[in-house]
Amino acid sequence: MSSKRDTYRATSKHTAILNAATEVFLKSGYLGANMDDIAKSSGVSKQTVYAHFQSKKDLFVEVVGRITDDASSMVHDSAQASDRDDDIAEYLLSYAIRQLTVVLTPRIMQLRRLVIGEVGRFPELAKVLYERGPQRTMKALAGVFERFSKKGRLNVGNSIVAASAFNWLVMADPLNRAMLLGDNAIPDADELRRHAAEGVRIFLAAYGRS
Amino acid sequence: MSSKRDTYRATSKHTAILNAATEVFLKSGYLGANMDDIAKSSGVSKQTVYAHFQSKKDLFVEVVGRITDDASSMVHDSAQASDRDDDIAEYLLSYAIRQLTVVLTPRIMQLRRLVIGEVGRFPELAKVLYERGPQRTMKALAGVFERFSKKGRLNVGNSIVAASAFNWLVMADPLNRAMLLGDNAIPDADELRRHAAEGVRIFLAAYGRS
DNA sequence: ACAAAGTACTGGACTGTATAGTTTATTTCA
DNA sequence: TGAAATAAACTATACAGTCCAGTACTTTGT
């Protein structure tokens, strides 16, 4: 806790450790990872690792927290051009494709697997991943839908319900396939686009106004 | 391999070991589980465990395979009353509720977490889980949809695409919540019914014929 | 029926290895 | 000179898998 900068402990080593630990944990899981490996692969002595992080658990929590944050902002940074009066179908399609493209990467898939496998040991991490992942996405979408709805361009009762429907219409199938079948099951850009388009079509059939 | 019944090795102990191992693996994960615990909790000596199963890996594979099979048949055994000329909405709703009720149990959720966490070490198990889970469901649904479609009561292009859409409209949100937020996030029967109804509504808006 | 022979099982000690975290003596560098 | 870092040895524990000596059960031949 408190501050890692109590004295002049090198920032570069701190991040070197975090980076190495990230790779090791992603590859081997929490129990499978080993602190000697992490130290060696950070180019740092084991003692230094323990100078920067109190324990394996602490290190793991920081690692997962950091990737989760990074991934979350990657998803939500680009584009928020919500209010444009363009074709709604167009808007939803590009939203869907961006979402799919960002989330369906080996790294984020592996993070999900890791966190899900450790729900028992680290329930907090999974909760945070849910909040910064699906939940954050759905809240953002719900806001957009409400605005569209007020302009009479969408017919949405409960905007959160609609957002969840849209989100999972788009994400669920490829996400679940990739989770269980591995990175080879990640669809290519073409398939992604077709899948996203069908999701948009279904959504607009249920919530559209025209 | 070959046969466990080469001689008169007791079936009761075999299943006692499997049952105990199931609990231990579900609770602690693959690496977290420990063969002494499994032996003790089977009421059997460690030597006997190794007489019935060659190694921890073998035992794990059998355990996961067995729960997967059980779960899969639980989902697919009850009801296949497809061709009845009832209300389609009614049919879909009951299908959805049954599916949700069977899958959203702590045991099956924990199995999914376990298998997902071990995709790296045991990719085959995850593949089998996918095939006997979502894939099997979607194939069955696709068959039903095609029949409805031929009778002109549904307007489905690619039946697999439609089946996937329906399946995930119904399953994705509660499944993902429960995966990450734990068993407390499993919705009660009322919530389940409302969620299923909205899924059916969306699906019929896109694929219905009326 | 009965005994001999083989098979299953037990309990516990044992081997070998892995690994989280600590300690110590030494070196680097500001 | 003094904090930060290093390397390497060390502690303590955990655990997969094996070995062994002895007990109990099942089968088979008579």
Short mmCIF file of N, CA, C and O (backbone and C1' of nucleotides) in Angstrom, two decimals, chain A residues 7 9 13 45 48, chain D residues 3-7:
data_model
loop_
_atom_site.label_atom_id
_atom_site.label_comp_id
_atom_site.label_asym_id
_atom_site.label_seq_id
_atom_site.Cartn_x
_atom_site.Cartn_y
_atom_site.Cartn_z
N THR A 7 11.36 6.07 -0.80
CA THR A 7 12.70 6.63 -0.96
C THR A 7 12.92 6.79 -2.47
O THR A 7 11.99 7.10 -3.17
N ARG A 9 13.62 4.49 -4.74
CA ARG A 9 13.57 3.18 -5.41
C ARG A 9 13.22 3.34 -6.89
O ARG A 9 12.25 4.00 -7.25
N LYS A 13 12.94 -0.22 -12.56
CA LYS A 13 12.93 -1.61 -12.09
C LYS A 13 11.52 -2.02 -11.72
O LYS A 13 11.10 -3.16 -11.98
N SER A 45 17.23 -8.91 -9.12
CA SER A 45 17.36 -9.97 -8.12
C SER A 45 16.03 -10.20 -7.41
O SER A 45 15.17 -9.33 -7.37
N THR A 48 15.08 -7.74 -4.86
CA THR A 48 14.52 -6.48 -5.37
C THR A 48 13.03 -6.62 -5.66
O THR A 48 12.25 -5.71 -5.39
P DA D 3 21.12 5.02 5.00
"O5'" DA D 3 20.00 4.83 3.88
"C5'" DA D 3 19.74 5.89 2.97
"C4'" DA D 3 19.68 5.35 1.56
"C3'" DA D 3 18.76 4.14 1.38
"O3'" DA D 3 17.94 4.38 0.26
"C1'" DA D 3 20.92 3.65 0.54
P DA D 4 16.87 3.35 -0.20
"O5'" DA D 4 17.64 2.57 -1.36
"C5'" DA D 4 18.08 3.29 -2.50
"C4'" DA D 4 18.60 2.31 -3.53
"C3'" DA D 4 17.68 1.11 -3.78
"O3'" DA D 4 17.63 0.90 -5.18
"C1'" DA D 4 19.82 0.36 -3.13
P DA D 5 16.67 -0.20 -5.78
"O5'" DA D 5 17.68 -1.38 -6.07
"C5'" DA D 5 18.68 -1.18 -7.07
"C4'" DA D 5 19.69 -2.27 -6.98
"C3'" DA D 5 19.12 -3.68 -7.15
"O3'" DA D 5 19.50 -4.19 -8.42
"C1'" DA D 5 20.78 -3.56 -5.43
P DT D 6 19.05 -5.63 -8.86
"O5'" DT D 6 20.28 -6.48 -8.35
"C5'" DT D 6 21.60 -6.05 -8.71
"C4'" DT D 6 22.60 -7.07 -8.22
"C3'" DT D 6 22.12 -8.51 -8.39
"O3'" DT D 6 23.04 -9.24 -9.19
"C1'" DT D 6 22.91 -8.13 -6.18
P DA D 7 22.55 -10.52 -9.92
"O5'" DA D 7 23.39 -11.64 -9.16
"C5'" DA D 7 24.71 -11.33 -8.71
"C4'" DA D 7 25.18 -12.42 -7.77
"C3'" DA D 7 24.60 -13.80 -8.07
"O3'" DA D 7 25.65 -14.75 -7.92
"C1'" DA D 7 24.02 -13.16 -5.86
#
